[in-house]
mmCIF file of C-alpha atoms in Angstrom:
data_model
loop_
_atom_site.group_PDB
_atom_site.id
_atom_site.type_symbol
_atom_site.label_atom_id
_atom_site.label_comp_id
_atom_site.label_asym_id
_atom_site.label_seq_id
_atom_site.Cartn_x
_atom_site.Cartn_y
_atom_site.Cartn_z
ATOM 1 C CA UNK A 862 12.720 -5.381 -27.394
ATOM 2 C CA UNK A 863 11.379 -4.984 -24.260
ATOM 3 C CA UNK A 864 8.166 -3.879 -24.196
ATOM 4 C CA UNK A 865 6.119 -0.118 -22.638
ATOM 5 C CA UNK A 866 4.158 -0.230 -19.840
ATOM 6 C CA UNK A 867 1.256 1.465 -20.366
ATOM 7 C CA UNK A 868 -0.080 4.366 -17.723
ATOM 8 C CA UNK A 869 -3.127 3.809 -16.431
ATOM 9 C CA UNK A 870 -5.310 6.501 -14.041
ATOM 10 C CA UNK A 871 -6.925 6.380 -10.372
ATOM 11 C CA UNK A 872 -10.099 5.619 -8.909
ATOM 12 C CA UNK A 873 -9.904 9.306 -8.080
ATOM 13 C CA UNK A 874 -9.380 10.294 -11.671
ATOM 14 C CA UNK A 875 -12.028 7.713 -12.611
ATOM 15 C CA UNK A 876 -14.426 9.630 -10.014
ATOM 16 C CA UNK A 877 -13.607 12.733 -11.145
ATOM 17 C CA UNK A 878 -14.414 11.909 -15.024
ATOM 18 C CA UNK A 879 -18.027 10.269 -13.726
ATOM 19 C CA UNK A 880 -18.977 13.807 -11.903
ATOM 20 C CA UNK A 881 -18.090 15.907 -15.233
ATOM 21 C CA UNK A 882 -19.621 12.953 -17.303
ATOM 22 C CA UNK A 883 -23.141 13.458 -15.052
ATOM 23 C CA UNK A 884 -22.846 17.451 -14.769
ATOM 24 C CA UNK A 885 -22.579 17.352 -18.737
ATOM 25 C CA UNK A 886 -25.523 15.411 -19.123
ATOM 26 C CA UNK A 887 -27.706 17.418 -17.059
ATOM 27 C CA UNK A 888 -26.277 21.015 -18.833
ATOM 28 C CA UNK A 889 -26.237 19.447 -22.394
ATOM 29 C CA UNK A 890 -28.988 16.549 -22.458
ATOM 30 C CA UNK A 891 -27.508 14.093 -24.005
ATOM 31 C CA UNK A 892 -24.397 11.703 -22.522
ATOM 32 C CA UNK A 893 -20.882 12.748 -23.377
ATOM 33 C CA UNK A 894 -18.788 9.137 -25.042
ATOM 34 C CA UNK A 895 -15.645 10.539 -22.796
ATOM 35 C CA UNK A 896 -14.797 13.061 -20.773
ATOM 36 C CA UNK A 897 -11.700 15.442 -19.924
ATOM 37 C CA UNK A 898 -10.329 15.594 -16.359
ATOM 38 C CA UNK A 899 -7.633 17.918 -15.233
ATOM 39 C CA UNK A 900 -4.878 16.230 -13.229
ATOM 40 C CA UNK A 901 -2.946 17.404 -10.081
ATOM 41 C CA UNK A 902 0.018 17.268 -12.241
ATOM 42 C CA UNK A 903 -1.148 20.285 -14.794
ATOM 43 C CA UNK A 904 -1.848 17.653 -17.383
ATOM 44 C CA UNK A 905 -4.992 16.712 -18.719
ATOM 45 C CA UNK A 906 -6.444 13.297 -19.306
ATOM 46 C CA UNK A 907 -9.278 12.149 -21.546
ATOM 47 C CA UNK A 908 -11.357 9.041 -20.259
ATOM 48 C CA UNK A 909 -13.812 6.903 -21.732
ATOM 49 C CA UNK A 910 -17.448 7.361 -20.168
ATOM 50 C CA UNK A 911 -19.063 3.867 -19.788
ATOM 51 C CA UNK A 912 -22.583 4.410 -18.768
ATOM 52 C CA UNK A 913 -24.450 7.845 -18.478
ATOM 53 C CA UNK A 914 -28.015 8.245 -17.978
ATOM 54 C CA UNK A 915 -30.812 10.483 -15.937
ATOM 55 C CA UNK A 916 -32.490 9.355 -12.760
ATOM 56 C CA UNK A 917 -34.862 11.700 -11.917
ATOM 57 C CA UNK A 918 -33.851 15.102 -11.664
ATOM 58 C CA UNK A 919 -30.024 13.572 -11.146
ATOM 59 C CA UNK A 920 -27.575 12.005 -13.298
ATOM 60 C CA UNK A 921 -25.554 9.058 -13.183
ATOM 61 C CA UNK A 922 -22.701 8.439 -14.627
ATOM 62 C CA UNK A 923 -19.504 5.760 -14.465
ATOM 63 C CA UNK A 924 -15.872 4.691 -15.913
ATOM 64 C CA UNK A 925 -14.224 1.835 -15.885
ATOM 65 C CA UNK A 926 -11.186 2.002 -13.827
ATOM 66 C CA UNK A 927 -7.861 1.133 -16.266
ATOM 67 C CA UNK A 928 -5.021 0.834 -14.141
ATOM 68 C CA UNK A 929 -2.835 0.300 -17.507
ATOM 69 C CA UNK A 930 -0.095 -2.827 -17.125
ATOM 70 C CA UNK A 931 0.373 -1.877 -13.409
ATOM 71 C CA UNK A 932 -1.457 -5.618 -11.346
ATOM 72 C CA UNK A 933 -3.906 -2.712 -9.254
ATOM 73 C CA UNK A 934 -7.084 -4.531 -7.850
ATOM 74 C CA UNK A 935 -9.251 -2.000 -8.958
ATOM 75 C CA UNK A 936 -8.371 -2.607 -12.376
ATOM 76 C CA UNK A 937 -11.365 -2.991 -14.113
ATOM 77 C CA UNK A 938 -13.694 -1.987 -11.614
ATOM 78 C CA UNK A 939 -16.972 0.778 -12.338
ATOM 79 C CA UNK A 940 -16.489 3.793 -10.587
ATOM 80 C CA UNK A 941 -19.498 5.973 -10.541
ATOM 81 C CA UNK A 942 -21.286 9.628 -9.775
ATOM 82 C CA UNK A 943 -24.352 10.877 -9.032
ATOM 83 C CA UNK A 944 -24.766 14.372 -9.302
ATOM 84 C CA UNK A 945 -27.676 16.579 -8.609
ATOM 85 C CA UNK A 946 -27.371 20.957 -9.495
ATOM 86 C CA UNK A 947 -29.407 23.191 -8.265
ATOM 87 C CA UNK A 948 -29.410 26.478 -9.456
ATOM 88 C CA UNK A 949 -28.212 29.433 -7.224
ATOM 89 C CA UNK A 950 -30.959 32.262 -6.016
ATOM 90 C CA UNK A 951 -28.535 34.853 -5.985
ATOM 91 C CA UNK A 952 -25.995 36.101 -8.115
ATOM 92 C CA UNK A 953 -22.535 33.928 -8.318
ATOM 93 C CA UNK A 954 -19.995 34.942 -5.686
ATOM 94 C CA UNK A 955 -17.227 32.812 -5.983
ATOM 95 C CA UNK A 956 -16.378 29.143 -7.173
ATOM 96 C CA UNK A 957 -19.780 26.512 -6.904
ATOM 97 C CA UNK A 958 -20.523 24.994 -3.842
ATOM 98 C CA UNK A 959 -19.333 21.210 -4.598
ATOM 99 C CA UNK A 960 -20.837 18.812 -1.935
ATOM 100 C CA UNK A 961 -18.949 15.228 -2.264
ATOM 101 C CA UNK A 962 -20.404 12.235 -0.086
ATOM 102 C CA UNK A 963 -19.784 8.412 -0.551
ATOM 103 C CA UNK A 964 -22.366 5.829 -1.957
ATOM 104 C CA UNK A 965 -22.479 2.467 -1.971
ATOM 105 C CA UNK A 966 -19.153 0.480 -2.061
ATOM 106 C CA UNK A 967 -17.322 3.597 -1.145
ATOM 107 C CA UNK A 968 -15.538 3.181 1.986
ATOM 108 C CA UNK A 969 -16.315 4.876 5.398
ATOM 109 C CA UNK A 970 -12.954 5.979 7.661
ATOM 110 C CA UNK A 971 -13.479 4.105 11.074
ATOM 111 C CA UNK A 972 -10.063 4.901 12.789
ATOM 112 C CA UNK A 973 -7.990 8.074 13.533
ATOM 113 C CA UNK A 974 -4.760 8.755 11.867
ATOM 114 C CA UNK A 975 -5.789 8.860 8.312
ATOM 115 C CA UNK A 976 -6.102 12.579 5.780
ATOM 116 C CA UNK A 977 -9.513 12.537 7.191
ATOM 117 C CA UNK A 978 -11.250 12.097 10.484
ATOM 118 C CA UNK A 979 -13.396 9.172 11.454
ATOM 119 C CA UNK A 980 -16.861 9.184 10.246
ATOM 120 C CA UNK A 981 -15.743 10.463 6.427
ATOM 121 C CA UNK A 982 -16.266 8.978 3.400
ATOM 122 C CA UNK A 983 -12.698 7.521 2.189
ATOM 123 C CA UNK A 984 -12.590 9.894 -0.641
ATOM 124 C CA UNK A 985 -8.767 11.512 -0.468
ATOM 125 C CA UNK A 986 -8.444 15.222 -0.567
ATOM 126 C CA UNK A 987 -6.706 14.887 -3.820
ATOM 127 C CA UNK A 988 -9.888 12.823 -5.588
ATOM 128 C CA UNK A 989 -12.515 15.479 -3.739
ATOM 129 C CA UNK A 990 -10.094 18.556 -5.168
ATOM 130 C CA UNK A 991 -9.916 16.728 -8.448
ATOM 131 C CA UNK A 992 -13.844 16.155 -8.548
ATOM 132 C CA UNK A 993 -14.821 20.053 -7.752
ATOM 133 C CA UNK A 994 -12.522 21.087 -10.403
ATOM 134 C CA UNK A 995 -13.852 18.984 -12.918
ATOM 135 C CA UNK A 996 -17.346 19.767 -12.020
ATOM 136 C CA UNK A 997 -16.546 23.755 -11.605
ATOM 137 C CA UNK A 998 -15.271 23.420 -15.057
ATOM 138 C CA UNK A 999 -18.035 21.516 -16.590
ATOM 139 C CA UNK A 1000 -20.213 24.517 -14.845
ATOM 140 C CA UNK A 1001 -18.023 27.063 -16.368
ATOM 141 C CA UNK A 1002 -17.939 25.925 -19.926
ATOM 142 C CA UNK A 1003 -22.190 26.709 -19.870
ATOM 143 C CA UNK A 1004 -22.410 29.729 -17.648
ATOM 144 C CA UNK A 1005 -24.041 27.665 -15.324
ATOM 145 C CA UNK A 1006 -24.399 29.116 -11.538
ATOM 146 C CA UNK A 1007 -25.523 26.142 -9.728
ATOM 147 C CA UNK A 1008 -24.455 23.839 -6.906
ATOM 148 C CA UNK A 1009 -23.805 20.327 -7.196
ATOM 149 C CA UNK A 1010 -24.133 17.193 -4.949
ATOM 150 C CA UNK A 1011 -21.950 14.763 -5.717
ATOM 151 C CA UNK A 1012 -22.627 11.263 -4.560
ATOM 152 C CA UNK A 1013 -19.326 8.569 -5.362
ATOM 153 C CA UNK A 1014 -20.077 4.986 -5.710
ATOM 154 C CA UNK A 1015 -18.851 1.460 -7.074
ATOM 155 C CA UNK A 1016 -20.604 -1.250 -7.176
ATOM 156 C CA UNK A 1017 -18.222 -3.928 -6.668
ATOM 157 C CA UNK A 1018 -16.316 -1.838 -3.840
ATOM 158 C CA UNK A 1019 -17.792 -4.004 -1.072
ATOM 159 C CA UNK A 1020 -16.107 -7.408 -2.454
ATOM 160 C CA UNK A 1021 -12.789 -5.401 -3.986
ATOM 161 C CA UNK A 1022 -12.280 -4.495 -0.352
ATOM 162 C CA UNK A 1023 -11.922 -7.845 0.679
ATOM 163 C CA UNK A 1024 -8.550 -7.799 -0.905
ATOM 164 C CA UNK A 1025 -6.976 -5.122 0.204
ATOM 165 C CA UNK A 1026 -6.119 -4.048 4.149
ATOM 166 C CA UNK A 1027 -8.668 -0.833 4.399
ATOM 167 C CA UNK A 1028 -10.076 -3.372 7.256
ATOM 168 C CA UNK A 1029 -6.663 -3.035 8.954
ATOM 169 C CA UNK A 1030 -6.863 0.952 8.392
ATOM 170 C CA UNK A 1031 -10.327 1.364 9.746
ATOM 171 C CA UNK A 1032 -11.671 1.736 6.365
ATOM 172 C CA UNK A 1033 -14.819 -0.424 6.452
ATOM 173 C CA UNK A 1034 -18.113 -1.019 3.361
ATOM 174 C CA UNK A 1035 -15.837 -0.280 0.486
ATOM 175 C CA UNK A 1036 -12.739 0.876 -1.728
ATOM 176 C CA UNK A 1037 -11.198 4.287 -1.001
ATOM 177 C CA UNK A 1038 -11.276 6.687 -3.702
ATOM 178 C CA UNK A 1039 -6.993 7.555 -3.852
ATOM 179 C CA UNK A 1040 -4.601 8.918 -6.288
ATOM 180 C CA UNK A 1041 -2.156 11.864 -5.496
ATOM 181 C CA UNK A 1042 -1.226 12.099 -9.239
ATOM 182 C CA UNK A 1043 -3.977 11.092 -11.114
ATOM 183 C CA UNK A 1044 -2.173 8.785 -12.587
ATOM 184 C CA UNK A 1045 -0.724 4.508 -12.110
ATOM 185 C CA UNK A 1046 2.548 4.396 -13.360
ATOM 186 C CA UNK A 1047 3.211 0.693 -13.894
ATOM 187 C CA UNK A 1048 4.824 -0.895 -11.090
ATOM 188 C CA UNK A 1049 5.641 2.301 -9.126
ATOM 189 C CA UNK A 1050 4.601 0.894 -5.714
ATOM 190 C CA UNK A 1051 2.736 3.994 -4.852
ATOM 191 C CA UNK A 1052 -0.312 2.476 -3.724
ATOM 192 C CA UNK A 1053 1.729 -0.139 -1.354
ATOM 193 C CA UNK A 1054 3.692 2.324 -0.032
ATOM 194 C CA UNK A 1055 0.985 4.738 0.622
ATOM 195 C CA UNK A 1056 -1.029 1.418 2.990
ATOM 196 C CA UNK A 1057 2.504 1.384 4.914
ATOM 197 C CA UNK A 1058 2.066 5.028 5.716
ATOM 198 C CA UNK A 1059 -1.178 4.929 6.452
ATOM 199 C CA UNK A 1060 -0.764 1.498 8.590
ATOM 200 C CA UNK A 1061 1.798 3.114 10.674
ATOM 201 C CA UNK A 1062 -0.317 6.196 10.829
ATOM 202 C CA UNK A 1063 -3.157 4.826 12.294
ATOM 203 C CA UNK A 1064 -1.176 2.730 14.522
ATOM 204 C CA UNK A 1065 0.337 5.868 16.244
ATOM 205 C CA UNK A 1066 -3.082 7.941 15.884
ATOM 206 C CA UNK A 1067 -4.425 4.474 18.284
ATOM 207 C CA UNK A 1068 -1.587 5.462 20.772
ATOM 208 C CA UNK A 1069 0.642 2.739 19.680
ATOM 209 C CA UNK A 1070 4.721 3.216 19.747
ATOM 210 C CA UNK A 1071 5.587 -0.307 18.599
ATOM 211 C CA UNK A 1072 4.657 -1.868 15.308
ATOM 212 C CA UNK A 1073 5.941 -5.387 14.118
ATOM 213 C CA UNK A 1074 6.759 -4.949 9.971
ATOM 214 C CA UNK A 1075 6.217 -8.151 8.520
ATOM 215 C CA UNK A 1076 6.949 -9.266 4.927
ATOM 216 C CA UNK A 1077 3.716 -10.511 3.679
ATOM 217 C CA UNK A 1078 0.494 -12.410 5.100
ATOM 218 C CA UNK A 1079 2.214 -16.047 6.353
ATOM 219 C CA UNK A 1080 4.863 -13.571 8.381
ATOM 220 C CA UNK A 1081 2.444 -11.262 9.606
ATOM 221 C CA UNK A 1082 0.368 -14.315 10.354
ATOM 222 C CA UNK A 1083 3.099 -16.074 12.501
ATOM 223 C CA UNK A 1084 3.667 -12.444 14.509
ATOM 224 C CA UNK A 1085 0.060 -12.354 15.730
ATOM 225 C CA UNK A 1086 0.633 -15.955 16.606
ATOM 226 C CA UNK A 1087 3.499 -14.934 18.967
ATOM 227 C CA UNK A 1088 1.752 -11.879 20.249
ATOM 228 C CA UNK A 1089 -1.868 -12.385 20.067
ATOM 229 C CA UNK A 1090 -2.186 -9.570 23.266
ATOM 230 C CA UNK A 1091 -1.257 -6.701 21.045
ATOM 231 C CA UNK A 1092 -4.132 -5.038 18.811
ATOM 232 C CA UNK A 1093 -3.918 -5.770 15.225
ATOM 233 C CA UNK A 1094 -2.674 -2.102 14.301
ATOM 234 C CA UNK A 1095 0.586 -3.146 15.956
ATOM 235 C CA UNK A 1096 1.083 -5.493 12.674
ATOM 236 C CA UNK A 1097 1.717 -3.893 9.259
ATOM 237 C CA UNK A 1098 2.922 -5.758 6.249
ATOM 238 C CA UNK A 1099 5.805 -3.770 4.328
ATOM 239 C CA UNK A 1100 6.149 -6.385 1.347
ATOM 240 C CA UNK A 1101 9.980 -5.418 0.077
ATOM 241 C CA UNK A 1102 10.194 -1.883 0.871
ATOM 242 C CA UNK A 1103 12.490 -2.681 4.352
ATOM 243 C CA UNK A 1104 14.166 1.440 3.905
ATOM 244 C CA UNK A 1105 10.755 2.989 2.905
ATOM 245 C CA UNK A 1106 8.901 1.627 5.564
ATOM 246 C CA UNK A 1107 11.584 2.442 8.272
ATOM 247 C CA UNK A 1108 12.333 5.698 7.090
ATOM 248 C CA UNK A 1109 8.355 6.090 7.831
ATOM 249 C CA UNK A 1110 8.342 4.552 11.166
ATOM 250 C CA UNK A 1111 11.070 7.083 11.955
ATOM 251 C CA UNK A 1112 8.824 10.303 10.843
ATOM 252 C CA UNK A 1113 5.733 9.123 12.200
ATOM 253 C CA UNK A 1114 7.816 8.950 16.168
ATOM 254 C CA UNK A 1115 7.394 5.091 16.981
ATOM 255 C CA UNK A 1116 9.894 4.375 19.654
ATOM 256 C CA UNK A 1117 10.064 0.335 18.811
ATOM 257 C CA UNK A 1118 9.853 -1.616 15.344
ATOM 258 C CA UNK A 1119 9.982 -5.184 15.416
ATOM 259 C CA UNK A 1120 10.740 -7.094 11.932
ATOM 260 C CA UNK A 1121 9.120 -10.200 11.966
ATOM 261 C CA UNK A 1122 10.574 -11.990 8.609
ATOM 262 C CA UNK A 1123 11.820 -15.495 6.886
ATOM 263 C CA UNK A 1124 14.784 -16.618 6.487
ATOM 264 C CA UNK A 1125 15.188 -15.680 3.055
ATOM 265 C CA UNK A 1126 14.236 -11.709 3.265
ATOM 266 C CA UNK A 1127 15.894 -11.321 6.587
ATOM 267 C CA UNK A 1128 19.271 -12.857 4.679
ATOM 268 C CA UNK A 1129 18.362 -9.806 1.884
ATOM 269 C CA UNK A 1130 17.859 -6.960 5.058
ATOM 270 C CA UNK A 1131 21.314 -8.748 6.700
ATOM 271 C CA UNK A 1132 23.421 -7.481 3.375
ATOM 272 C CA UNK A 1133 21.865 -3.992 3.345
ATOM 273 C CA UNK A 1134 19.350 -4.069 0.523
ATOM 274 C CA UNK A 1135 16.938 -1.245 0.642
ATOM 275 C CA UNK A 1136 14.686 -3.037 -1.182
ATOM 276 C CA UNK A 1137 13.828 -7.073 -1.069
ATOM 277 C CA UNK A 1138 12.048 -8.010 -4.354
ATOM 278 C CA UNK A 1139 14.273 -10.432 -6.430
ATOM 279 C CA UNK A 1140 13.711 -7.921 -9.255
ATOM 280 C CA UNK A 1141 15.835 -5.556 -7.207
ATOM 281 C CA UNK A 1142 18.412 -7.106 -4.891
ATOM 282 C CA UNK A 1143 20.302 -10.558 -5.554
ATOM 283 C CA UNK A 1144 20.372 -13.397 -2.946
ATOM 284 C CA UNK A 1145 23.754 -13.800 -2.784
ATOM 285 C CA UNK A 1146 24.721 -16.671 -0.587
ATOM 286 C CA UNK A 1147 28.432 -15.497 -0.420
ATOM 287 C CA UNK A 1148 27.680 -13.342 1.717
ATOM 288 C CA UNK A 1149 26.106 -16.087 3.974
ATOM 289 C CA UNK A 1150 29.460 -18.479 3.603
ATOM 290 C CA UNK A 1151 31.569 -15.022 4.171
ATOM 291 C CA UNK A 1152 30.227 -15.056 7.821
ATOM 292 C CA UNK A 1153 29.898 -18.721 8.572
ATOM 293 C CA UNK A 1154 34.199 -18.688 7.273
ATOM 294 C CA UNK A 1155 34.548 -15.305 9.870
ATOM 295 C CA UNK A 1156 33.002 -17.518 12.203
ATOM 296 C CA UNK A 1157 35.730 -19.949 12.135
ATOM 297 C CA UNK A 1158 33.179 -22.959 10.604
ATOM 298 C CA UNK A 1159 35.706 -23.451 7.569
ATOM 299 C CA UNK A 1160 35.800 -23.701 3.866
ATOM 300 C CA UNK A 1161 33.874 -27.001 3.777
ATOM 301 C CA UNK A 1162 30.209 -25.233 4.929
ATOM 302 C CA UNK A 1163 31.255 -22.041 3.186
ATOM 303 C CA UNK A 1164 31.093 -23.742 -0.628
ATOM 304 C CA UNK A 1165 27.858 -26.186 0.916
ATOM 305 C CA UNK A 1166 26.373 -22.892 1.538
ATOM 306 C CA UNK A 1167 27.409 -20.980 -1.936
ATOM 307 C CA UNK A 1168 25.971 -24.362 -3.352
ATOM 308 C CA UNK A 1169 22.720 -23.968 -2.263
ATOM 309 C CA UNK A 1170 20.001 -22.790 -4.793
ATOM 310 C CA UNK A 1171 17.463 -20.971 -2.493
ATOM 311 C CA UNK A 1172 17.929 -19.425 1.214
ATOM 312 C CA UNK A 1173 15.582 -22.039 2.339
ATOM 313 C CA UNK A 1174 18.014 -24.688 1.245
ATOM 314 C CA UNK A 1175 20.455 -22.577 2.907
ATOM 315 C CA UNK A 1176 18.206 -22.383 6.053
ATOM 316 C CA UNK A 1177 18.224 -26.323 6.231
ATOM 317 C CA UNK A 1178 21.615 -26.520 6.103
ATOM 318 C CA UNK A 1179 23.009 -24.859 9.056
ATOM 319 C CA UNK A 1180 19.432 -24.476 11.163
ATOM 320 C CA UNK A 1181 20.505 -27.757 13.545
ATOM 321 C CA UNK A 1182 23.631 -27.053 15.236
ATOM 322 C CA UNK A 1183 24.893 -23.465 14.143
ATOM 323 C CA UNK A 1184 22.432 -20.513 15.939
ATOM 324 C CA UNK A 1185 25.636 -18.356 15.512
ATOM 325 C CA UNK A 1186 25.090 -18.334 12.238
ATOM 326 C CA UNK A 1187 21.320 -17.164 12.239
ATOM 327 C CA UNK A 1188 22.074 -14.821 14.862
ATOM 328 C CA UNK A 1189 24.959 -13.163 12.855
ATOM 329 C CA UNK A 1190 22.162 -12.570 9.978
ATOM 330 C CA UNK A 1191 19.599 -10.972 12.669
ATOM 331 C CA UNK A 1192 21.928 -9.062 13.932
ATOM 332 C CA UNK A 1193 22.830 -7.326 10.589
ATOM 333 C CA UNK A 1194 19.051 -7.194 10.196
ATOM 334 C CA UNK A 1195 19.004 -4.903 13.068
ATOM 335 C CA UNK A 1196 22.027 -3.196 12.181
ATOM 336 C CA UNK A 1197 20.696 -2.038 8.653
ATOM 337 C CA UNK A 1198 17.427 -0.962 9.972
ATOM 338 C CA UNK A 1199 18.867 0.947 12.526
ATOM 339 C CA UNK A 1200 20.780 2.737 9.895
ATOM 340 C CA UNK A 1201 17.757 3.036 7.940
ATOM 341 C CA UNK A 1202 15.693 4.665 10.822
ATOM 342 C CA UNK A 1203 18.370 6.857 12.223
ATOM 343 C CA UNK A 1204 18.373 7.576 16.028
ATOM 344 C CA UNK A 1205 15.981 7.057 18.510
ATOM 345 C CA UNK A 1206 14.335 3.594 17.335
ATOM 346 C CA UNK A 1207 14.583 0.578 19.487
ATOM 347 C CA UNK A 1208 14.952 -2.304 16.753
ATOM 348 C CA UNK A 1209 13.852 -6.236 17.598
ATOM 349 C CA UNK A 1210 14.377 -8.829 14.981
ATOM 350 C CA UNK A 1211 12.876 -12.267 14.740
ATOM 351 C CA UNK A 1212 13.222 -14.851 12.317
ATOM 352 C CA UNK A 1213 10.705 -17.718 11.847
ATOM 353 C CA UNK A 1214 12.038 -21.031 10.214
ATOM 354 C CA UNK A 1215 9.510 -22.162 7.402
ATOM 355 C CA UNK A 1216 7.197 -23.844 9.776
ATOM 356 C CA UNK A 1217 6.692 -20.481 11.491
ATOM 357 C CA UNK A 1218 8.553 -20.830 14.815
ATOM 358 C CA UNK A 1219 11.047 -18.138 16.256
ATOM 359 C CA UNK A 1220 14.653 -19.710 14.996
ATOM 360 C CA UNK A 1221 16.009 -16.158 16.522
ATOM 361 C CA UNK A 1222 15.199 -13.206 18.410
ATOM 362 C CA UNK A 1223 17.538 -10.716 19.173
ATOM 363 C CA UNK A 1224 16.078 -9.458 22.461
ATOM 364 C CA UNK A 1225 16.701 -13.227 23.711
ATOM 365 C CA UNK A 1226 19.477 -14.329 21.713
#
């Protein structure tokens, strides 16, 4: 029986729980074991506080961040608040004053083109809404008219950072506080496919109208390799999302997107496949000994081809001596991704053989 994948919730969620956990502490005097957070979605969720204590006239408070059986790199890690009230002079006119700022290993937004300007903290409107609800309500529940000042932290943002691409973004010091839901549904991509956005948003937001999608870090690498004159928002890694990420090139207005690729995931773009992850599409080599027999190469390489057990075998096989071949792939490279962008979007493929040269290009074929 194949087993549930559990739900897991945000860093902004996790923020959100550490300002009510700190605001309750200060109203009630004593540290609440968990906490309930209202969620964009209308639902509520109930997390587990893991540390809550005073400091001074402020209190601190953190959750661990469960990303539930989705592989998120902030699984695990403390997410904090500090929160300071102070009372109001006058009588209450409207909904507390709810001042959010960014502590230490909370990212700081270097680069236009992101929800917020340059200089912010990278806390996402969503987390920030999400915190002044949950500290409103935590003011509500006690009749309390005060202000708060909410200061976001975690501790081990500085070296989670390292292994994500907020350096690429402009988001420099720490994690970014995200979540649009509240919630990590287990492998629902939403994280990855929010970077690509935000990649390709910053790229444009930097004046740039080309970017060059790569699959992964070794493709990406071998790109900047080949065009080590263009800045290094020109380069944003897709992973397997080849119709997500040109559907977003289209909407954000770039006039050029290269796809720098391997073999293999430029053979999965040739047949059409929206999406590249082996979970999703098939490598079928027919397809591959279809066009080599359309070609006129005959039934012999066809079935050496259908023989093959991986694309790089395939790749050996006809690399020396057939470039018709490779080109016909690249060329149905560009074809889907032109139908995946729509009008207006000048598309460049290149390939790189598995020792990272260019075995085609289809602006010098």
């Amino acid at each position: 029986m194949k087993k549930r994948l559990r739900t897991g919730f945000t860093t902004g969620t996790a923020a959100a729980a550490a300002a009510r956990g700190a605001v309750l502490l200060l109203l009630e005097g004593r540290p609440p074991a968990a906490v309930s957070v209202a969620l964009p979605t209308g639902e509520a969720m109930t997390v587990p506080v893991h540390s809550c204590r005073r400091a001074g006239a402020a209190a601190v408070c953190t959750v661990i961040k469960d990303a539930g059986d989705d592989p998120d790199v902030t699984h695990g890690a403390e997410i904090g608040a500090r929160v300071r009230l102070s009372p109001l002079a006058g009588p209450e006119t409207g909904p507390p004053e709810v001042v959010i700022c960014g502590g230490e290993g909370v990212g700081r937004i270097t680069k236009p083109g992101l929800e917020l300007p340059p200089g912010e903290p990278a806390i996402n409107p969503g987390p920030r809404r999400m915190i002044t609800q949950a500290v409103a309500a935590a003011l509500a529940v006690h009749g309390a008219k005060c202000s708060a000042a909410v200061e976001v932290f975690a501790p081990q943002g500085v070296e989670i950072a390292r292994k994500t691409l907020n350096a690429r973004l402009g988001i420099v010091g720490g994690i970014s506080i995200l979540g649009t839901t509240g919630l990590v549904r287990p492998m629902s991509h939403e994280a990855f496919t929010a970077t690509i956005a935000a990649g390709l948003s910053v790229a444009r937001a930097c004046g740039l109208e080309r970017a060059v999608l790569s699959t992964g870090r070794r493709s990406e690498r071998c790109a900047q390799r080949l065009w080590p004159q263009w800045p290094e928002e020109s380069f944003v890694q897709i992973g397997d999302f080849f119709q997500t990420s040109l559907g977003f090139a289209a909407q954000k207005g770039f006039a050029r997107v290269i796809l720098a690729v391997f073999f293999g995931k430029a053979l999965k773009m040739a047949q059409g496949a929206p999406h590249t992850h082996a979970a999703r599409s098939e490598l079928s080599l027919d397809a591959l000994a279809g066009w080599a027999l359309e070609q006129g190469r005959g039934p012999e390489l066809a079935e050496k081809i259908r023989r093959c057990n991986t694309a790089r075998e395939a790749f050996t096989l006809i690399s020396s001596g057939r470039p018709n071949l490779i080109a016909e792939v690249g060329r149905r490279v560009v074809a889907n991704a032109a139908r995946f962008a729509g009008p207006g979007i000048r598309i460049q493929n290149v390939i790189f053989d598995y020792e990272g040269r260019v075995a085609f290009d289809s602006e010098n074929v």
